[in-house]
Short mmCIF file of C-alpha atoms in Angstrom, two decimals:
data_model
loop_
_atom_site.label_atom_id
_atom_site.label_comp_id
_atom_site.label_asym_id
_atom_site.label_seq_id
_atom_site.Cartn_x
_atom_site.Cartn_y
_atom_site.Cartn_z
CA MET A 1 45.09 -23.35 30.24
CA ALA A 2 48.57 -21.31 30.28
CA SER A 3 49.28 -21.31 34.09
CA GLU A 4 48.06 -24.80 35.61
CA ALA A 5 50.53 -24.70 38.17
CA HIS A 6 48.49 -21.96 39.49
CA SER A 7 45.17 -21.80 41.84
CA PRO A 8 42.21 -20.42 40.22
CA SER A 9 41.92 -17.17 42.61
CA GLU A 10 45.62 -16.85 41.46
CA ILE A 11 44.72 -17.08 37.72
CA VAL A 12 41.72 -14.52 38.40
CA GLN A 13 44.15 -11.50 40.04
CA HIS A 14 46.31 -12.39 37.67
CA HIS A 15 44.05 -11.27 34.76
CA LEU A 16 42.93 -8.26 36.68
CA GLN A 17 46.11 -7.24 37.21
CA HIS A 18 46.84 -4.09 34.88
CA LEU A 19 50.40 -3.03 32.98
CA GLN A 20 51.46 -0.30 34.98
CA VAL A 21 54.53 1.78 34.69
CA SER A 22 54.88 4.32 37.91
CA VAL A 23 55.69 8.44 36.83
CA GLY A 24 56.34 9.52 39.81
CA ASP A 25 55.93 9.28 43.77
CA GLY A 26 52.65 7.25 45.19
CA GLY A 27 49.61 5.40 43.71
CA PHE A 28 47.99 7.79 41.57
CA TRP A 29 51.03 8.50 39.36
CA THR A 30 50.83 5.61 37.58
CA LEU A 31 49.77 5.02 33.98
CA ASN A 32 47.92 1.65 32.80
CA ILE A 33 50.03 1.15 29.90
CA ASP A 34 48.12 -1.25 28.48
CA THR A 35 44.68 0.21 29.00
CA LEU A 36 45.98 3.63 27.28
CA PHE A 37 47.35 1.37 24.31
CA PHE A 38 44.14 -0.62 23.84
CA SER A 39 42.17 2.76 23.65
CA TRP A 40 44.47 4.58 21.53
CA VAL A 41 44.57 1.31 19.15
CA THR A 42 40.59 0.99 19.05
CA GLY A 43 40.63 4.89 18.48
CA LEU A 44 42.86 5.34 15.31
CA LEU A 45 40.97 2.00 13.88
CA PHE A 46 38.07 4.07 14.49
CA LEU A 47 39.83 7.46 13.26
CA GLY A 48 41.28 5.84 10.28
CA LEU A 49 38.15 3.79 9.41
CA PHE A 50 35.84 6.72 9.40
CA TYR A 51 38.59 9.17 7.58
CA SER A 52 39.35 7.02 5.47
CA VAL A 53 35.48 7.06 4.54
CA ALA A 54 35.11 10.37 5.09
CA ARG A 55 37.72 11.61 2.73
CA LYS A 56 36.45 10.01 0.20
CA ALA A 57 32.51 11.09 0.61
CA THR A 58 30.51 10.79 -2.30
CA ALA A 59 27.37 12.41 -2.38
CA GLY A 60 26.55 10.04 -5.34
CA THR A 61 25.76 6.41 -4.76
CA PRO A 62 27.58 5.32 -1.92
CA GLY A 63 29.94 2.16 -1.53
CA GLY A 64 29.60 -0.95 0.93
CA LEU A 65 31.55 0.68 3.12
CA GLN A 66 30.43 4.11 2.78
CA ASN A 67 26.80 3.01 3.04
CA PHE A 68 27.92 1.56 6.44
CA ILE A 69 29.64 4.46 7.89
CA GLU A 70 26.99 6.70 6.84
CA MET A 71 24.32 4.67 8.35
CA VAL A 72 26.20 4.70 11.59
CA VAL A 73 27.03 8.44 11.26
CA GLY A 74 22.89 8.85 10.39
CA PHE A 75 21.71 7.14 13.68
CA VAL A 76 24.13 8.97 16.11
CA ASP A 77 23.21 12.18 14.22
CA GLN A 78 19.16 10.89 14.46
CA GLN A 79 19.55 10.85 18.22
CA VAL A 80 21.53 14.02 18.84
CA LYS A 81 19.33 15.69 16.41
CA ASP A 82 15.88 14.41 18.77
CA THR A 83 17.40 14.95 22.43
CA PHE A 84 19.94 18.61 21.46
CA HIS A 85 18.60 21.63 20.17
CA GLY A 86 21.62 24.00 20.14
CA PRO A 87 24.21 24.11 17.46
CA LYS A 88 25.38 20.56 16.83
CA ASN A 89 29.06 21.17 15.04
CA PHE A 90 31.06 19.80 18.59
CA VAL A 91 27.68 17.80 20.12
CA ALA A 92 26.99 15.15 17.30
CA PRO A 93 31.22 14.63 16.43
CA LEU A 94 31.57 13.82 20.29
CA ALA A 95 28.39 11.42 20.12
CA LEU A 96 29.62 9.94 17.50
CA THR A 97 33.60 9.85 19.04
CA ILE A 98 31.64 8.74 22.38
CA PHE A 99 30.09 5.77 20.42
CA VAL A 100 32.17 3.89 18.50
CA TRP A 101 35.00 4.17 20.49
CA VAL A 102 33.10 2.58 23.40
CA LEU A 103 31.52 -0.03 21.11
CA PHE A 104 35.43 -0.59 19.88
CA TRP A 105 36.32 -0.51 23.79
CA ASN A 106 33.87 -3.38 24.32
CA LEU A 107 33.97 -5.51 21.65
CA LEU A 108 37.60 -5.95 23.06
CA ASP A 109 36.13 -8.03 25.61
CA LEU A 110 34.95 -10.55 23.13
CA LEU A 111 38.13 -11.81 22.39
CA PRO A 112 38.92 -14.97 24.28
CA VAL A 113 40.22 -13.33 27.65
CA ASP A 114 43.64 -15.81 27.45
CA TRP A 115 44.88 -14.79 24.39
CA PHE A 116 46.36 -11.61 24.50
CA PRO A 117 47.50 -12.15 28.14
CA THR A 118 48.72 -15.28 26.93
CA ALA A 119 50.54 -13.56 23.62
CA ALA A 120 52.20 -11.17 26.17
CA ALA A 121 53.43 -13.24 28.54
CA ALA A 122 54.97 -15.00 25.25
CA MET A 123 57.05 -11.63 24.84
CA GLY A 124 57.81 -10.64 27.79
CA ILE A 125 54.74 -8.38 29.50
CA PRO A 126 54.00 -9.84 32.67
CA TYR A 127 50.45 -8.33 32.71
CA LEU A 128 48.12 -7.61 30.06
CA ARG A 129 44.27 -6.21 30.14
CA ILE A 130 42.63 -5.54 26.89
CA VAL A 131 39.59 -4.23 27.95
CA PRO A 132 39.43 -0.44 28.42
CA SER A 133 36.24 -0.43 29.22
CA ALA A 134 36.60 -2.35 31.98
CA ASP A 135 39.18 0.00 33.45
CA LEU A 136 37.71 2.39 35.57
CA ASN A 137 40.02 5.05 34.81
CA ALA A 138 39.12 4.34 31.45
CA THR A 139 35.18 4.95 32.01
CA PHE A 140 36.21 7.78 33.98
CA GLY A 141 38.55 9.87 32.08
CA LEU A 142 35.53 9.70 29.21
CA SER A 143 32.92 10.58 32.27
CA LEU A 144 34.85 13.41 33.63
CA SER A 145 35.64 15.11 30.30
CA VAL A 146 31.88 14.80 29.99
CA LEU A 147 31.51 16.38 32.54
CA LEU A 148 33.78 19.33 32.02
CA ILE A 149 31.69 19.29 28.74
CA ILE A 150 27.97 19.79 30.59
CA ILE A 151 30.03 22.56 32.53
CA TYR A 152 31.04 24.17 29.40
CA TYR A 153 27.74 23.95 27.98
CA GLY A 154 25.73 25.21 31.11
CA PHE A 155 28.25 28.32 30.37
CA LYS A 156 27.48 28.32 26.63
CA GLY A 157 23.69 28.30 26.90
CA LYS A 158 22.76 30.37 29.46
CA GLY A 159 25.64 32.92 30.28
CA ALA A 160 27.84 33.22 33.49
CA GLY A 161 25.26 35.34 34.91
CA GLY A 162 22.15 32.68 34.11
CA TYR A 163 24.63 29.26 34.85
CA GLY A 164 25.10 31.02 38.16
CA ARG A 165 21.65 31.85 38.55
CA GLU A 166 20.65 28.23 38.28
CA TRP A 167 22.65 27.09 40.52
CA LEU A 168 22.02 29.03 43.02
CA THR A 169 17.68 29.65 42.81
CA HIS A 170 17.03 26.27 41.39
CA PRO A 171 14.98 23.68 41.67
CA PHE A 172 13.85 25.27 45.61
CA GLY A 173 13.36 28.70 44.58
CA ALA A 174 14.94 31.91 44.51
CA HIS A 175 14.98 32.86 48.32
CA TRP A 176 18.50 33.34 49.81
CA ALA A 177 18.05 31.14 52.26
CA LEU A 178 17.64 28.64 49.68
CA TRP A 179 20.53 29.44 48.48
CA ILE A 180 22.87 26.88 50.20
CA PRO A 181 20.36 24.24 49.03
CA ASN A 182 19.69 24.51 45.71
CA ILE A 183 24.02 24.41 45.47
CA LEU A 184 24.24 21.08 47.27
CA ILE A 185 21.55 19.31 45.25
CA ASN A 186 23.02 20.71 42.05
CA LEU A 187 26.51 19.87 43.20
CA VAL A 188 24.97 15.95 43.81
CA GLU A 189 22.73 16.27 40.77
CA LEU A 190 26.31 17.72 38.77
CA ILE A 191 28.97 14.58 40.23
CA SER A 192 26.32 11.90 39.86
CA LYS A 193 26.10 12.40 35.69
CA PRO A 194 29.51 11.10 35.52
CA VAL A 195 29.76 9.10 38.57
CA SER A 196 26.73 7.07 36.99
CA LEU A 197 27.57 7.03 33.46
CA GLY A 198 31.56 6.28 34.30
CA MET A 199 29.88 3.15 36.53
CA ARG A 200 27.90 1.84 34.41
CA LEU A 201 30.02 1.37 31.63
CA PHE A 202 32.49 0.10 33.80
CA GLY A 203 30.61 -2.20 36.22
CA ASN A 204 29.17 -4.34 32.81
CA LEU A 205 31.78 -4.29 31.23
CA TYR A 206 33.98 -5.34 34.49
CA ALA A 207 31.26 -7.93 35.68
CA ALA A 208 31.42 -9.41 31.67
CA GLU A 209 34.86 -9.84 31.93
CA ILE A 210 35.38 -11.72 35.19
CA ILE A 211 32.76 -14.34 33.71
CA PHE A 212 34.51 -14.18 30.95
CA ILE A 213 38.10 -15.22 33.14
CA LEU A 214 36.12 -17.95 34.85
CA ILE A 215 34.10 -19.47 32.66
CA ALA A 216 38.27 -20.39 30.91
CA LEU A 217 38.71 -21.77 34.72
CA LEU A 218 36.64 -24.49 32.66
CA PRO A 219 38.03 -27.65 31.85
CA TRP A 220 38.04 -27.18 27.85
CA TRP A 221 35.46 -29.35 27.08
CA ALA A 222 32.98 -27.67 29.75
CA GLN A 223 33.59 -24.46 28.82
CA TRP A 224 31.62 -24.14 24.83
CA LEU A 225 28.50 -23.87 26.35
CA PRO A 226 28.64 -21.34 29.19
CA GLY A 227 31.06 -19.60 27.12
CA THR A 228 29.21 -19.38 23.69
CA ALA A 229 25.39 -17.77 25.95
CA TRP A 230 27.64 -15.50 28.03
CA ALA A 231 29.10 -13.97 24.18
CA ILE A 232 25.46 -14.15 22.87
CA PHE A 233 24.28 -12.60 25.58
CA HIS A 234 27.48 -9.91 25.75
CA ILE A 235 26.30 -9.08 22.19
CA LEU A 236 23.68 -6.96 23.17
CA VAL A 237 25.21 -5.47 26.50
CA ILE A 238 28.34 -3.95 24.32
CA PRO A 239 26.29 -1.79 22.11
CA LEU A 240 23.71 -1.21 24.42
CA GLN A 241 26.40 0.48 26.56
CA ALA A 242 27.71 2.27 24.09
CA PHE A 243 24.48 3.70 23.25
CA LEU A 244 23.61 4.48 26.82
CA PHE A 245 26.85 6.62 27.23
CA MET A 246 26.27 8.05 24.33
CA VAL A 247 22.31 9.13 24.58
CA LEU A 248 22.92 10.25 28.05
CA THR A 249 25.71 12.29 27.33
CA VAL A 250 23.72 14.27 24.71
CA VAL A 251 20.68 14.41 27.42
CA TYR A 252 23.11 15.72 29.62
CA VAL A 253 25.22 18.88 27.49
CA SER A 254 21.04 19.45 26.19
CA LEU A 255 19.81 19.87 29.89
CA SER A 256 22.35 22.27 31.00
CA TYR A 257 22.37 23.78 27.73
CA GLU A 258 18.61 24.54 27.27
CA SER A 259 16.96 26.52 30.19
CA HIS A 260 14.49 24.99 32.08
CA MET B 1 41.40 -1.09 40.50
CA ASP B 2 42.91 2.54 41.69
CA ILE B 3 41.96 5.69 39.89
CA ASN B 4 45.41 7.18 38.53
CA LEU B 5 47.35 8.78 35.91
CA THR B 6 45.50 6.54 33.22
CA LEU B 7 42.46 8.98 33.61
CA VAL B 8 43.98 12.08 32.26
CA GLY B 9 45.61 10.72 29.57
CA GLN B 10 41.93 9.18 28.67
CA GLY B 11 40.74 12.20 29.07
CA ILE B 12 43.31 14.10 26.99
CA THR B 13 42.91 11.53 24.37
CA PHE B 14 39.20 12.06 24.21
CA PHE B 15 39.44 15.25 23.86
CA LEU B 16 41.72 15.07 20.62
CA PHE B 17 39.77 12.16 19.56
CA ILE B 18 36.66 14.95 19.57
CA LEU B 19 38.66 17.56 17.79
CA PHE B 20 39.93 14.73 14.93
CA THR B 21 36.33 13.62 14.36
CA MET B 22 35.07 17.22 14.57
CA LYS B 23 37.57 18.28 12.09
CA PHE B 24 38.16 15.91 9.78
CA VAL B 25 35.23 12.94 9.69
CA TRP B 26 32.05 14.61 10.58
CA PRO B 27 32.21 17.56 8.61
CA PRO B 28 32.78 15.50 5.09
CA LEU B 29 30.29 12.49 5.85
CA SER B 30 27.26 14.69 7.11
CA ALA B 31 28.00 16.71 3.65
CA ALA B 32 28.18 14.12 1.45
CA MET B 33 24.56 12.66 3.70
CA GLU B 34 22.67 16.53 3.17
CA GLU B 35 23.89 16.38 -0.30
CA ARG B 36 22.76 13.52 -1.36
CA GLN B 37 19.58 13.93 0.78
CA ALA B 38 18.68 17.04 -1.27
CA LYS B 39 19.76 15.53 -4.45
CA ILE B 40 17.12 12.16 -4.04
CA ALA B 41 14.62 14.80 -3.00
CA GLU B 42 15.06 17.20 -6.14
CA GLY B 43 14.68 13.99 -8.35
CA LEU B 44 11.15 13.01 -6.72
CA ASN B 45 10.38 16.30 -7.55
CA ARG B 46 11.42 16.08 -10.70
CA ALA B 47 9.90 13.06 -10.96
CA GLU B 48 6.23 13.90 -9.63
CA ARG B 49 6.51 17.02 -12.16
CA GLY B 50 7.25 14.86 -14.85
CA GLN B 51 4.29 12.82 -14.21
CA GLN B 52 1.81 15.98 -13.80
CA GLU B 53 3.20 16.80 -17.08
CA LEU B 54 2.60 13.46 -18.37
CA ALA B 55 -1.06 13.60 -17.03
CA GLN B 56 -1.28 17.08 -18.96
CA ALA B 57 -0.01 15.93 -22.35
CA GLN B 58 -1.94 13.38 -21.79
CA GLU B 59 -5.30 14.87 -21.69
CA LYS B 60 -4.38 17.56 -24.00
CA ALA B 61 -3.34 14.68 -26.37
CA ALA B 62 -6.50 13.56 -25.74
CA GLU B 63 -8.43 16.82 -26.23
CA ILE B 64 -7.10 17.19 -30.19
CA VAL B 65 -7.78 13.53 -31.02
CA ARG B 66 -11.57 14.42 -29.34
CA GLU B 67 -11.41 17.87 -31.01
CA ALA B 68 -10.47 15.44 -34.93
CA ARG B 69 -12.88 13.15 -34.61
CA THR B 70 -15.09 16.13 -34.40
CA GLN B 71 -14.33 18.03 -36.85
CA ALA B 72 -14.09 15.09 -39.62
CA SER B 73 -17.60 13.55 -38.14
CA GLU B 74 -18.59 17.78 -39.46
CA ILE B 75 -17.11 17.40 -42.48
CA ILE B 76 -18.03 13.97 -43.59
CA GLU B 77 -21.84 15.44 -42.63
CA GLN B 78 -20.82 18.54 -44.59
CA ALA B 79 -19.55 16.29 -47.37
CA ASN B 80 -23.26 14.06 -47.40
CA LYS B 81 -25.43 17.50 -47.05
CA ARG B 82 -23.39 18.35 -50.87
CA GLY B 83 -23.26 15.42 -52.17
CA GLY B 84 -27.28 15.35 -51.83
CA GLU B 85 -27.79 18.75 -52.63
CA ILE B 86 -25.31 17.94 -56.30
CA VAL B 87 -27.49 14.82 -56.52
CA GLU B 88 -31.04 17.38 -56.25
CA GLU B 89 -29.59 20.08 -59.03
CA ALA B 90 -28.66 17.19 -61.11
CA LYS B 91 -32.78 15.84 -61.13
CA GLN B 92 -33.86 19.14 -60.79
CA ALA B 93 -31.65 19.64 -63.72
CA ALA B 94 -32.55 16.95 -65.77
CA ARG B 95 -36.40 17.05 -64.91
CA VAL B 96 -36.21 20.22 -66.07
CA GLU B 97 -34.39 19.57 -69.43
CA GLY B 98 -36.97 16.56 -70.25
CA GLU B 99 -39.98 18.69 -69.23
CA ARG B 100 -38.84 20.91 -72.43
CA LEU B 101 -37.04 18.47 -74.53
CA ILE B 102 -41.02 17.04 -74.12
CA ALA B 103 -42.58 20.27 -74.62
CA GLN B 104 -40.38 20.72 -77.96
CA ALA B 105 -41.28 17.51 -79.30
CA HIS B 106 -44.84 18.06 -78.51
CA SER B 107 -44.90 21.21 -80.47
CA GLN B 108 -42.90 20.00 -83.43
CA ILE B 109 -45.67 17.04 -82.93
CA GLU B 110 -47.91 20.00 -83.00
CA GLN B 111 -46.79 21.55 -86.21
CA GLU B 112 -45.91 18.72 -88.40
CA ARG B 113 -49.52 17.76 -87.85
CA THR B 114 -51.20 21.27 -88.35
CA GLN B 115 -48.66 20.74 -91.55
CA VAL B 116 -49.72 17.26 -93.02
CA ARG B 117 -53.57 18.45 -91.89
CA ALA B 118 -52.76 21.25 -94.63
CA GLU B 119 -51.31 18.53 -97.07
CA LEU B 120 -54.15 16.39 -96.47
CA GLN B 121 -56.39 18.91 -96.66
CA GLN B 122 -55.30 19.94 -100.18
CA GLN B 123 -54.90 16.35 -101.72
CA VAL B 124 -58.46 15.93 -100.62
CA ALA B 125 -59.69 18.90 -102.53
CA ALA B 126 -57.95 18.21 -105.53
CA LEU B 127 -59.47 14.25 -104.91
CA ALA B 128 -62.36 15.46 -104.69
CA VAL B 129 -62.77 18.15 -107.18
CA THR B 130 -60.88 15.22 -109.74
CA GLY B 131 -63.64 13.52 -108.30
CA ALA B 132 -66.12 15.58 -109.81
CA ALA B 133 -65.23 16.41 -112.46
CA LYS B 134 -65.43 12.89 -113.69
CA ILE B 135 -68.43 12.29 -111.91
CA LEU B 136 -69.70 15.54 -114.11
CA GLU B 137 -67.46 14.28 -117.36
CA ARG B 138 -66.43 17.92 -117.66
CA GLU B 139 -63.66 20.39 -115.82
CA VAL B 140 -64.88 21.75 -113.18
CA ASP B 141 -63.90 25.49 -112.91
CA ALA B 142 -61.17 25.64 -110.02
CA SER B 143 -61.94 29.36 -109.33
CA ALA B 144 -65.37 29.33 -109.99
CA HIS B 145 -65.68 26.81 -107.34
CA ASN B 146 -62.73 27.47 -105.26
CA ALA B 147 -64.67 28.95 -102.14
CA MET B 148 -66.90 25.67 -101.96
CA LEU B 149 -63.74 23.11 -102.09
CA GLU B 150 -62.20 24.93 -99.45
CA GLU B 151 -65.11 25.16 -97.38
CA LEU B 152 -65.36 21.08 -98.06
CA ALA B 153 -62.01 20.93 -97.38
CA SER B 154 -62.25 22.41 -94.05
CA GLN B 155 -64.94 20.33 -92.97
CA LEU B 156 -62.75 17.07 -93.55
#
């Protein structure tokens, strides 16, 4: 352990502290540098990997890497096809971006929790959290963007009139006295989507991270058993959460796009 | 744990990444995959068509062989028939020729017998005359007894 002199609660708190810079007055005007940095690194890794394959993609016999990338693309494409029946030229890349990006975020959670903070401390960086999906800002950054896309697709699929009428008349009925309840219900329904998306991903990964930190507090000879068990369990959670985020996004967009 | 400006940064990053994926990643990959799918479908189609053609060709070949066999057996049959006919004709000709030869021989024999008989009659007549002359110790007038001699000769 790098910080034997500290108490366990101090270590945990230290591990949960973001590397932040303030860019203005108040708590909101702060940037979590570590979250931004690692989400950019994983995102560029994703884009670089897929772009390098896409540039040389042939319709002939695919090589090993192209085969793997095509498997992922085909998988995402199938999911989108199954749920969304509008034009796919935006929704499919959206789903692919979410799936792979979130998957990479989550995979960072499998790296031993002490490596990066220790290395960072050696370079003079006081705090470092490398898993973007364990930061509410990252998950809500994604889910609120998805909210914008949902609203956009509501307008796109039904037109301004149709979408507005749905807000007024759905789900209770078209009577004018029901307009207010309808709007309230729709508002709750709409808001619940990004909240559940963001909270689900954040909750899973944050909890997992805390458990990894707690395991890291054990003496070195007792770490491997719970560490291995939790990591193996976590291998299931990582792709599952990425998959859920992607599929629910496509489902929400599809619900918003198609008339009921 | 607080919500802060990072959220906005993440959102912007997210859209940039989506746009990049939409422009540079998804289209070439899905185009390549679709093209390959089309190629495979076409290949399978072709293979199926090839198999059908093969089956047709095999059927045709079998039919041709069958026809050839039928024709060959017909030809053999005809040849056999013709051979039989030729043998039959030859037999017929031989029989006719044989009969002709036999008839010719018969007539020749008949002719020779008649001739021999005539000669014999004459000789017998001569002998008879000689014999009679010896008996009578005198010349028999051949011309005077010619009629009698002739009658005698014909009775022999």
